[in-house]
PDB file of C-alpha atoms in Angstrom:
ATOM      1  CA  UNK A   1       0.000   0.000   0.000  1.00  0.00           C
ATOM      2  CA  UNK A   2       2.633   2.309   1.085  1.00  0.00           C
ATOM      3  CA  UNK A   3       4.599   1.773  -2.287  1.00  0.00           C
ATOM      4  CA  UNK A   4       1.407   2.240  -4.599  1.00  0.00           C
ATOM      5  CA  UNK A   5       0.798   5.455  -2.631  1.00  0.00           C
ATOM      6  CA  UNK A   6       3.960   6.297  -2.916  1.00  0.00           C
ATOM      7  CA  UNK A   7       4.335   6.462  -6.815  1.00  0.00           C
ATOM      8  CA  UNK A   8       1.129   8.396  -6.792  1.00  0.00           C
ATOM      9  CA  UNK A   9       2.650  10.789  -4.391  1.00  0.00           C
ATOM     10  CA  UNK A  10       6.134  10.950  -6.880  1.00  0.00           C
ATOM     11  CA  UNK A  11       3.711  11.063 -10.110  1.00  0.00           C
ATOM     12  CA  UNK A  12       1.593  14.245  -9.022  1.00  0.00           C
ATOM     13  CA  UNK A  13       4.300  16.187  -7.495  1.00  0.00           C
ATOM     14  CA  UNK A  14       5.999  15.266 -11.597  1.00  0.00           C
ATOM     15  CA  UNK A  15       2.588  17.072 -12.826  1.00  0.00           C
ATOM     16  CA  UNK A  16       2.781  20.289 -10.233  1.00  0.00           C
ATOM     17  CA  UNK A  17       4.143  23.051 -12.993  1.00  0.00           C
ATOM     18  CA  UNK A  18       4.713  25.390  -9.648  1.00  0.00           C
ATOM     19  CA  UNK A  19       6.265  22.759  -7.793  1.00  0.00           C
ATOM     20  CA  UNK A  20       8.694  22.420 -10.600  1.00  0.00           C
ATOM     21  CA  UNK A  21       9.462  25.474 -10.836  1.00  0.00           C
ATOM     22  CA  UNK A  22      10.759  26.564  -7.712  1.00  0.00           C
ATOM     23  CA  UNK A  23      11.746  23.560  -6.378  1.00  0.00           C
ATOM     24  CA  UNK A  24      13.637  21.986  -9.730  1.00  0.00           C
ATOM     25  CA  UNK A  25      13.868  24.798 -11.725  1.00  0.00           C
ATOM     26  CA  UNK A  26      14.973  27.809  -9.997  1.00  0.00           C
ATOM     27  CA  UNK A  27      17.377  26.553  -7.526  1.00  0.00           C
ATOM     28  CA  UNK A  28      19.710  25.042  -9.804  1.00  0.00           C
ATOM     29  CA  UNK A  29      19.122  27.794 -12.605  1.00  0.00           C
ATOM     30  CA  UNK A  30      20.288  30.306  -9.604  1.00  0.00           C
ATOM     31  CA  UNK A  31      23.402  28.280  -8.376  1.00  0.00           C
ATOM     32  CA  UNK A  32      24.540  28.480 -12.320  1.00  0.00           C
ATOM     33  CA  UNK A  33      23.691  32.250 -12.148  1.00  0.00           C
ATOM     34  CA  UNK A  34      25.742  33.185  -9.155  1.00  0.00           C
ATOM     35  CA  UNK A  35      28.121  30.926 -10.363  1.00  0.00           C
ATOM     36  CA  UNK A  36      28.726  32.599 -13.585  1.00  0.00           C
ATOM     37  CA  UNK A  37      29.361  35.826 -11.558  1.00  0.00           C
ATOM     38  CA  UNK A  38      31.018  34.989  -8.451  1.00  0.00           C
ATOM     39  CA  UNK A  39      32.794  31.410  -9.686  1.00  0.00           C
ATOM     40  CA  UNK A  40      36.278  32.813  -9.091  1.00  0.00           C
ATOM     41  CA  UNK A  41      35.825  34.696  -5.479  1.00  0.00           C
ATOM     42  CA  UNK A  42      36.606  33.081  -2.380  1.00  0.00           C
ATOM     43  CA  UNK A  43      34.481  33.455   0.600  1.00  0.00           C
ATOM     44  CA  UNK A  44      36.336  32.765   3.966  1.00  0.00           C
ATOM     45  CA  UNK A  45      39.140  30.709   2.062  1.00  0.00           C
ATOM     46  CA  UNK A  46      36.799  28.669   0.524  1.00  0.00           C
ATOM     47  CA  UNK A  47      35.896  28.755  -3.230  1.00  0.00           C
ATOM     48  CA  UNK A  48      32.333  29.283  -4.826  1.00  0.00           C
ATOM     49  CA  UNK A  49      31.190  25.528  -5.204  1.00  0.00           C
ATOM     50  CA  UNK A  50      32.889  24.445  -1.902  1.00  0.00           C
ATOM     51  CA  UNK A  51      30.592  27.465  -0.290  1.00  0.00           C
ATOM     52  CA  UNK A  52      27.201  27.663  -2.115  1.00  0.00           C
ATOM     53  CA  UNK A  53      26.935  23.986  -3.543  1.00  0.00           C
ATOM     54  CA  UNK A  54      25.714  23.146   0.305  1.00  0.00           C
ATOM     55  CA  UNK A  55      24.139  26.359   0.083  1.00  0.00           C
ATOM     56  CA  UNK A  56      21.654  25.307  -2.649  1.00  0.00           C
ATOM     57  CA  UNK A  57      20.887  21.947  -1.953  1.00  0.00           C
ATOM     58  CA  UNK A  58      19.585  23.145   1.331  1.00  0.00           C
ATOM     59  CA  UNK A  59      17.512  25.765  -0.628  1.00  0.00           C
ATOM     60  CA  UNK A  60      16.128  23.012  -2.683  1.00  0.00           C
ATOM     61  CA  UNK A  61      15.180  21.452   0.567  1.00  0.00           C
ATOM     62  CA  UNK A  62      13.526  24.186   1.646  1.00  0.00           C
ATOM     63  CA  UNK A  63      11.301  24.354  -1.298  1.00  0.00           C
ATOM     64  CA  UNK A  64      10.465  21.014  -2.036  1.00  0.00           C
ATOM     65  CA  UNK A  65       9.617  20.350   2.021  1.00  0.00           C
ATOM     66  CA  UNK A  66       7.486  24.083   2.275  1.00  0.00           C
ATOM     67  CA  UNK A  67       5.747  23.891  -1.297  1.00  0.00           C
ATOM     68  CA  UNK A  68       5.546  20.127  -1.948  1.00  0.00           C
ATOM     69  CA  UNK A  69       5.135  18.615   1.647  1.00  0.00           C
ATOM     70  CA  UNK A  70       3.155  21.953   3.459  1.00  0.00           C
ATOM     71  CA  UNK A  71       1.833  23.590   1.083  1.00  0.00           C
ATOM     72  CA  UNK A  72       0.399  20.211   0.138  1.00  0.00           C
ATOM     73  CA  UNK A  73      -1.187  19.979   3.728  1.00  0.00           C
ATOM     74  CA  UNK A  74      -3.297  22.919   2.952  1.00  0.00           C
ATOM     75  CA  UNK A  75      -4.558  21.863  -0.049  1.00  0.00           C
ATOM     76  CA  UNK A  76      -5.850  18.695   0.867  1.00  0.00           C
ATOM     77  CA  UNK A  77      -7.388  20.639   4.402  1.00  0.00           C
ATOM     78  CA  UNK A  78      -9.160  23.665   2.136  1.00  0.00           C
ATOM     79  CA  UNK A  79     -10.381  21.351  -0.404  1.00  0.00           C
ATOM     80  CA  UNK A  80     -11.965  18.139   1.030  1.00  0.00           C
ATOM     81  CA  UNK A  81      -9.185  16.133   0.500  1.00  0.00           C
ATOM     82  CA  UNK A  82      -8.137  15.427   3.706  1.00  0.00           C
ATOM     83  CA  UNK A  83     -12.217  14.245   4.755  1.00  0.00           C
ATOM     84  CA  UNK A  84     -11.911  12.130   1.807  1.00  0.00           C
ATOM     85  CA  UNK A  85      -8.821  10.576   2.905  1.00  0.00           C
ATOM     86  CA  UNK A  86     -10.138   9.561   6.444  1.00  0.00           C
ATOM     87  CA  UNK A  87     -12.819   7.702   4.341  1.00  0.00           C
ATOM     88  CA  UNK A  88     -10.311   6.051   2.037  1.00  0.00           C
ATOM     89  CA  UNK A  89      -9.143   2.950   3.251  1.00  0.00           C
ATOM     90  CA  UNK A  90      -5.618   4.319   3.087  1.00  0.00           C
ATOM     91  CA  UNK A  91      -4.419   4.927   6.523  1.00  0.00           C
ATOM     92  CA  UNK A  92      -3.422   8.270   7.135  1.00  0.00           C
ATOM     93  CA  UNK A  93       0.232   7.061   8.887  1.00  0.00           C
ATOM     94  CA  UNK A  94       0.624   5.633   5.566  1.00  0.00           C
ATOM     95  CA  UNK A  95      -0.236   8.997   3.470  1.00  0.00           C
ATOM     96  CA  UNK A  96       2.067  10.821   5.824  1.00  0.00           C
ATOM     97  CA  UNK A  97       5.198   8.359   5.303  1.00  0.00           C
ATOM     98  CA  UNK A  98       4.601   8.904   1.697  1.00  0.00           C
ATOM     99  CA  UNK A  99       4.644  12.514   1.657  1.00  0.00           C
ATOM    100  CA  UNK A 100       7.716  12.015   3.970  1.00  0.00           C
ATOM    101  CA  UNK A 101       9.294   9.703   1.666  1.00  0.00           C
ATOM    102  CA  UNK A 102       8.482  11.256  -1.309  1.00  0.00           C
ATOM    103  CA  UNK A 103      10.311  15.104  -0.180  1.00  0.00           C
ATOM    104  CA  UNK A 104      12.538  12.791   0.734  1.00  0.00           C
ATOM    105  CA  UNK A 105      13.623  11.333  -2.728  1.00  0.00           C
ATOM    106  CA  UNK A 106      13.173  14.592  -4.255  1.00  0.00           C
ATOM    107  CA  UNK A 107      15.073  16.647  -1.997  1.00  0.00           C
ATOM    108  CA  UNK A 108      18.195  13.782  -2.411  1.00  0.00           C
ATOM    109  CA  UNK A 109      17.873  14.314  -5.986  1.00  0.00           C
ATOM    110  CA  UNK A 110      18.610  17.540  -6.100  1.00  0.00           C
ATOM    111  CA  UNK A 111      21.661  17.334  -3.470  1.00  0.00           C
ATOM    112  CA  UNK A 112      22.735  14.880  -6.361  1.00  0.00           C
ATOM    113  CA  UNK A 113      21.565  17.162  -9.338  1.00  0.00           C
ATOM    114  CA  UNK A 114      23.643  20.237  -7.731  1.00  0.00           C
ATOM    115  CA  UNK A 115      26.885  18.199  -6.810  1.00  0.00           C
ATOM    116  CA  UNK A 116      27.038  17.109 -10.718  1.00  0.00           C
ATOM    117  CA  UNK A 117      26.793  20.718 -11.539  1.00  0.00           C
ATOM    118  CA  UNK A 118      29.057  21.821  -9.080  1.00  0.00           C
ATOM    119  CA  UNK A 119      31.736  18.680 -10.478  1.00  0.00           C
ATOM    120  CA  UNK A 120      30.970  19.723 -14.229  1.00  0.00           C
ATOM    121  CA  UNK A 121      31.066  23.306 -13.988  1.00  0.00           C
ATOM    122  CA  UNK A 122      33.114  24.364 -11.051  1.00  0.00           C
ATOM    123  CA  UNK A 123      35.610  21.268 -10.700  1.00  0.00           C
ATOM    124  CA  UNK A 124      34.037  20.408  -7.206  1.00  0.00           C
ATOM    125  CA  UNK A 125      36.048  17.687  -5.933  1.00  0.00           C
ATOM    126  CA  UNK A 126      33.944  14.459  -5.088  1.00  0.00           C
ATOM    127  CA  UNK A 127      35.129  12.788  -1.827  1.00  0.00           C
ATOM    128  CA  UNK A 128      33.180  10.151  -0.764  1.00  0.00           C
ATOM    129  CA  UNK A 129      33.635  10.419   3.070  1.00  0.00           C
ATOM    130  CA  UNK A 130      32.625  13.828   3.236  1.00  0.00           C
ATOM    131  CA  UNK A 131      29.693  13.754   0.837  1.00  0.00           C
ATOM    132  CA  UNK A 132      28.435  10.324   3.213  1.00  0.00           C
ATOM    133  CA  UNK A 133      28.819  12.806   6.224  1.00  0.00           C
ATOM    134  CA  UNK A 134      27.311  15.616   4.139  1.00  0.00           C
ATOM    135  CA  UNK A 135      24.523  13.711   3.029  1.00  0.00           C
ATOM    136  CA  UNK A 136      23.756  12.303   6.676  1.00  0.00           C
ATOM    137  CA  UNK A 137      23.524  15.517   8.246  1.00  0.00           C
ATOM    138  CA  UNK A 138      21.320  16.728   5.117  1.00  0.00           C
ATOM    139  CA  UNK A 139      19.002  14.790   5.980  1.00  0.00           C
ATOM    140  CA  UNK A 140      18.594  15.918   9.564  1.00  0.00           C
ATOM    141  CA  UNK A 141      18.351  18.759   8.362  1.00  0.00           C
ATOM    142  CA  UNK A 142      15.366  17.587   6.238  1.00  0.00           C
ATOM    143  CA  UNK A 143      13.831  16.243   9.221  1.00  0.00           C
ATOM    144  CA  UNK A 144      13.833  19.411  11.311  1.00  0.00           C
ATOM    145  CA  UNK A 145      12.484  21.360   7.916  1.00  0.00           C
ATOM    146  CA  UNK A 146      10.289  18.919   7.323  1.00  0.00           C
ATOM    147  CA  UNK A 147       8.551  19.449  11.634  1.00  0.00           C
ATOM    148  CA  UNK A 148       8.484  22.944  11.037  1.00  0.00           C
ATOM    149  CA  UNK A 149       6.473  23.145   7.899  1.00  0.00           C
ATOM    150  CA  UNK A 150       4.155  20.765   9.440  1.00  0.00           C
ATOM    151  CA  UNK A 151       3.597  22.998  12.606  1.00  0.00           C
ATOM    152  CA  UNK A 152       3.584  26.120  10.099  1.00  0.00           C
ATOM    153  CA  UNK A 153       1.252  25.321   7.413  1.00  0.00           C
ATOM    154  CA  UNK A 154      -1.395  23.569   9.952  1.00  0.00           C
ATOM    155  CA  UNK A 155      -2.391  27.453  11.204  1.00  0.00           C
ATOM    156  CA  UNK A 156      -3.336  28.063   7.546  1.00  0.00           C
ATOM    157  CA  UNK A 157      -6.917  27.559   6.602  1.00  0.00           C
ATOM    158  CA  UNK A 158      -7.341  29.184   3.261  1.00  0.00           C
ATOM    159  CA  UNK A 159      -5.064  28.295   0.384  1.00  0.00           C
ATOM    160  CA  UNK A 160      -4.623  31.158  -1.010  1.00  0.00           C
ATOM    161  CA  UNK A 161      -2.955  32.670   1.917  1.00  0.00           C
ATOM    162  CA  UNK A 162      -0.314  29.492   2.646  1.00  0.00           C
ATOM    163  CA  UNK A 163       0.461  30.066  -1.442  1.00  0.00           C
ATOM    164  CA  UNK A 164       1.543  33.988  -0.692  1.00  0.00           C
ATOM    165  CA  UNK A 165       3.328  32.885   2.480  1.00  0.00           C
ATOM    166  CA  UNK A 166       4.862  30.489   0.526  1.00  0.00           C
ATOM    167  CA  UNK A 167       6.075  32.738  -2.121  1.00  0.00           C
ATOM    168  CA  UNK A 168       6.933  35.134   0.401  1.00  0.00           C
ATOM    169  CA  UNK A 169       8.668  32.906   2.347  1.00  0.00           C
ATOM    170  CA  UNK A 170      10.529  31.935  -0.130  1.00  0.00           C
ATOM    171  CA  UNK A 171      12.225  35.833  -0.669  1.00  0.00           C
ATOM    172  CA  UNK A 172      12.773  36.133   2.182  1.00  0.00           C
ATOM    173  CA  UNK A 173      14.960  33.149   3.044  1.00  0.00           C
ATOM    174  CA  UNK A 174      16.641  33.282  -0.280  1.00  0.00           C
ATOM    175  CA  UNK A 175      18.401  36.796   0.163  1.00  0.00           C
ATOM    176  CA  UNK A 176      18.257  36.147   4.368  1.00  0.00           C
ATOM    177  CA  UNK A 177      19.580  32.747   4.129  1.00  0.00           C
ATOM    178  CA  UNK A 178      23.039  33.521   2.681  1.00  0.00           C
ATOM    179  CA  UNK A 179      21.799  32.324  -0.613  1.00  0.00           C
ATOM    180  CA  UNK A 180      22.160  35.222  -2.438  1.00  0.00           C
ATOM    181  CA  UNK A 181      25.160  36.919  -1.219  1.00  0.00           C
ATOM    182  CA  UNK A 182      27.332  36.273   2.124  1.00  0.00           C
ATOM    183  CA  UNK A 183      25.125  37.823   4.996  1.00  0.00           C
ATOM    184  CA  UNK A 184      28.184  40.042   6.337  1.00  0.00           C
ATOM    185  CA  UNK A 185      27.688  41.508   2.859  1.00  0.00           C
ATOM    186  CA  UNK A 186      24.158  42.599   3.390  1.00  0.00           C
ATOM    187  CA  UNK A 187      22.945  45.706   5.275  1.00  0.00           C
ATOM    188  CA  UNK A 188      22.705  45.635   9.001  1.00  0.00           C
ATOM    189  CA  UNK A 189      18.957  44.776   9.290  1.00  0.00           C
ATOM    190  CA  UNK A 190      18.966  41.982   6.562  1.00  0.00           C
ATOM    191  CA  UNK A 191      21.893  40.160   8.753  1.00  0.00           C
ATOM    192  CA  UNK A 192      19.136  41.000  11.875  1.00  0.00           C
ATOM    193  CA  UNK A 193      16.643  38.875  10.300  1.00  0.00           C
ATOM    194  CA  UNK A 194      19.077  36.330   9.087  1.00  0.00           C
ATOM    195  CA  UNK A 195      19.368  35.305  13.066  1.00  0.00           C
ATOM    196  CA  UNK A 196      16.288  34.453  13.641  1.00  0.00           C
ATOM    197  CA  UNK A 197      15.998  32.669  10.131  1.00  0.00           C
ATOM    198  CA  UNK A 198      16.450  28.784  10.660  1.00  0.00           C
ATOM    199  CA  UNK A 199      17.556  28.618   6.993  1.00  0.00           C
ATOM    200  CA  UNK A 200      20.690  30.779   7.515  1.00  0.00           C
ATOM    201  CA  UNK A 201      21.665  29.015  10.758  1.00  0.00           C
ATOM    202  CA  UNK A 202      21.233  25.272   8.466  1.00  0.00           C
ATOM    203  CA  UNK A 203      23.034  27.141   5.758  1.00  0.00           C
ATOM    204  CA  UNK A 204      25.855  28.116   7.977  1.00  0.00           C
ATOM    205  CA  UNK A 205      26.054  24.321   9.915  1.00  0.00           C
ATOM    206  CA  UNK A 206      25.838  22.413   6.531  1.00  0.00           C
ATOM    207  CA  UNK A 207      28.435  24.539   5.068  1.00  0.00           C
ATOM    208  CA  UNK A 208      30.762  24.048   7.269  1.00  0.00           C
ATOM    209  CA  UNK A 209      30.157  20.023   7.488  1.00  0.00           C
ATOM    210  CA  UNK A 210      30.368  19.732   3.783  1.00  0.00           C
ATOM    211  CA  UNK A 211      33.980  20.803   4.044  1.00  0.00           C
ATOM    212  CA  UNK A 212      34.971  19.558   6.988  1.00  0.00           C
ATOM    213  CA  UNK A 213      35.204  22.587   9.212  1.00  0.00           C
ATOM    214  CA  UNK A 214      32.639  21.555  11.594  1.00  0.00           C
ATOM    215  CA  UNK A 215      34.163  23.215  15.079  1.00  0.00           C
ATOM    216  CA  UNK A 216      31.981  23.028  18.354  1.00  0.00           C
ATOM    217  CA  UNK A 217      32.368  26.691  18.921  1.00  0.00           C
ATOM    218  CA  UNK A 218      30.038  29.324  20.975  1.00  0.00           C
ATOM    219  CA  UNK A 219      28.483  30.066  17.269  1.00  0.00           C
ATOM    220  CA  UNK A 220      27.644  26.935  16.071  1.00  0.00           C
ATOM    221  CA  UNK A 221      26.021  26.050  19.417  1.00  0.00           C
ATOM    222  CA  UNK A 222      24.194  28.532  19.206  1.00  0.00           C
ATOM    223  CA  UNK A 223      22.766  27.587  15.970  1.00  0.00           C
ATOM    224  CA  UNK A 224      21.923  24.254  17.016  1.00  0.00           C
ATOM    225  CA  UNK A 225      20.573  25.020  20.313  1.00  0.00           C
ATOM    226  CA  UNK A 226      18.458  27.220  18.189  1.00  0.00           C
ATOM    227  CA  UNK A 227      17.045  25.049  15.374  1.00  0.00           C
ATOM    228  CA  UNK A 228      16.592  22.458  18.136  1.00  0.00           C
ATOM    229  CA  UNK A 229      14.328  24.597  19.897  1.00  0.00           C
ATOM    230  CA  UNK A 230      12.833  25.617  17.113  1.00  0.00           C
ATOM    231  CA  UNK A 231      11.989  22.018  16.400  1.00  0.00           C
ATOM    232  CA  UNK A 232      10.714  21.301  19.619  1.00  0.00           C
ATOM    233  CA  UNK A 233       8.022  24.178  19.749  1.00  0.00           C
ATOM    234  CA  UNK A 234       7.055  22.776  16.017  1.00  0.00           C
ATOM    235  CA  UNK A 235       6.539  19.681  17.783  1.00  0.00           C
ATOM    236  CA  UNK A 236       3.934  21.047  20.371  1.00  0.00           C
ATOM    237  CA  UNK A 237       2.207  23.007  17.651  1.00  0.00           C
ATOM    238  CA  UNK A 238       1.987  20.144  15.675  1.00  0.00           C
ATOM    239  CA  UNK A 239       0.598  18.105  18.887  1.00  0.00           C
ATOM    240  CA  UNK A 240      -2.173  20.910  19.644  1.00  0.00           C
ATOM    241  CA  UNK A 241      -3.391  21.553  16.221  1.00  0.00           C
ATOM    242  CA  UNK A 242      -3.821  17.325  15.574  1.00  0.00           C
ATOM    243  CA  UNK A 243      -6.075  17.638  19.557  1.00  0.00           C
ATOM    244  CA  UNK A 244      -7.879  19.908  18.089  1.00  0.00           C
ATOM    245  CA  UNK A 245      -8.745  18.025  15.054  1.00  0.00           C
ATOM    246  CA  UNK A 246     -10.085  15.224  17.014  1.00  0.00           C
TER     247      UNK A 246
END
C-alpha cells in the first residue's frame, strides 16, 4: 500500500508546474547564475562551489519540504481532501510516510543534481567520506524542515494565503539565508533577520560540514541550540493543532 501510494505521491508532485518550478527549476538555474558571476571569489578561504553547492541543496530542501510537503497539507485541508482521505481505506500514517518519503527522494535528488553541476562546472572535488557525512547531516536537516512546515502550514486555513506565504517565504529566506550573497555583505537589518531565520543558521552548519570545518564553537552552538528549539516548539504546535482536530 505504502509503495502504490507512494508512486502516486512521486507522479503528481511530476505534474505540479509550480512545484517544478521553484523547487527543480529555480534553484539550480540560480546556483549556475551566481556561479557565472562569483565562480572565481573566495568566501572565507573557501571557493564558490565548496561554499554555495551546500548552500543550494539546502535551498532546494527548503522548497520542495514548504511547497511540496506543506503547502500540500493545505490543499488537501481547504479542499476536502483530507475528509476524503479519512474515508479512504488508506491509513493516514501511511499517506504521511509517503509525503515524507516522497520530499525525501526529491530533496536527495537535487543534493545529487547540484553536486554534478558543481563537479561539471566548477571542478568540485567528489570525496566520498565527506559527501556520506554531508549527506547524513542533510538529511537531519530535512527532518527538522520537514517538523516545522508541518507545525507552520497547519495554522493556515485558506489556500490562497499558505500560497503567498509560501512565495513570500521563499524571498525572504533566499536573500536572508546567505543564498544570495554572504550575509556580512548585506545591510545591518537583513543580517538581523538572518538570526532568527532557521535557513541561515542550516546554511551556515551544513556549510561548514560539507567541508569539513565543523568546530563546536560558541556560534555553532548557538545555531543548534536554536534550530533544536525551534523544532521542539514545532513539535507542540503540531501536537495541539492534531487535539484539536479530534
Amino acid at each position: 500500500m505504502l509503495i502504490t501510494q507512494l508512486k502516486y505521491d512521486l507522479l503528481m508532485f511530476s505534474r505540479e508546474i509550480f512545484y517544478l518550478v521553484f523547487s527543480v527549476f529555480v534553484p539550480p538555474a540560480a546556483y549556475i547564475f551566481m556561479g557565472q558571476l562569483f565562480g572565481d571569489q573566495s568566501y572565507a578561504g573557501l571557493s564558490y562551489a565548496q561554499t554555495y553547492t551546500p548552500s543550494y541543496i539546502l535551498l532546494i530542501t527548503f522548497t520542495v519540504v514548504f511547497f511540496a510537503y506543506g503547502f500540500d497539507q493545505v490543499t488537501h485541508r481547504t479542499t476536502g481532501v483530507e475528509k476524503r482521505i479519512r474515508l479512504s481505506p488508506v491509513s493516514k500514517t501511511t499517506l504521511l510516510l509517503s509525503s515524507i518519503i516522497r520530499s525525501t527522494i526529491i530533496t536527495s535528488l537535487g543534493y545529487v543534481l547540484i553536486y554534478a553541476i558543481g563537479m561539471v562546472m566548477y571542478d568540485l572535488q567528489f570525496r566520498f567520506m565527506e559527501a556520506l557525512a554531508s549527506y547524513g547531516f542533510f538529511i537531519l536537516l530535512n527532518a527538522a524542515l520537514l517538523i516545522m512546515a508541518s507545525a507552520i502550514y497547519s495554522f493556515f486555513k485558506n489556500m490562497n494565503s499558505a500560497l503567498v506565504f509560501s512565495i513570500v517565504s521563499f524571498q525572504v529566506v533566499m536573500f536572508t539565508g546567505g543564498f544570495a550573497m554572504p550575509i556580512n555583505l548585506m545591510p545591518k537589518f537583513i543580517q538581523v533577520i538572518a538570526d532568527f531565520n532557521p535557513l541561515y543558521h542550516m546554511n551556515t552548519l551544513f556549510i561548514a560540514v560539507w567541508n569539513g570545518q565543523l568546530i563546536l564553537d560558541n556560534s555553532t552552538l548557538l545555531s543548534i541550540g536554536y534550530i533544536l528549539v525551534l523544532v521542539i516548539i514545532s513539535l507542540v504546535v503540531i501536537r495541539i493543532m492534531n487535539k484539536r482536530k479530534n
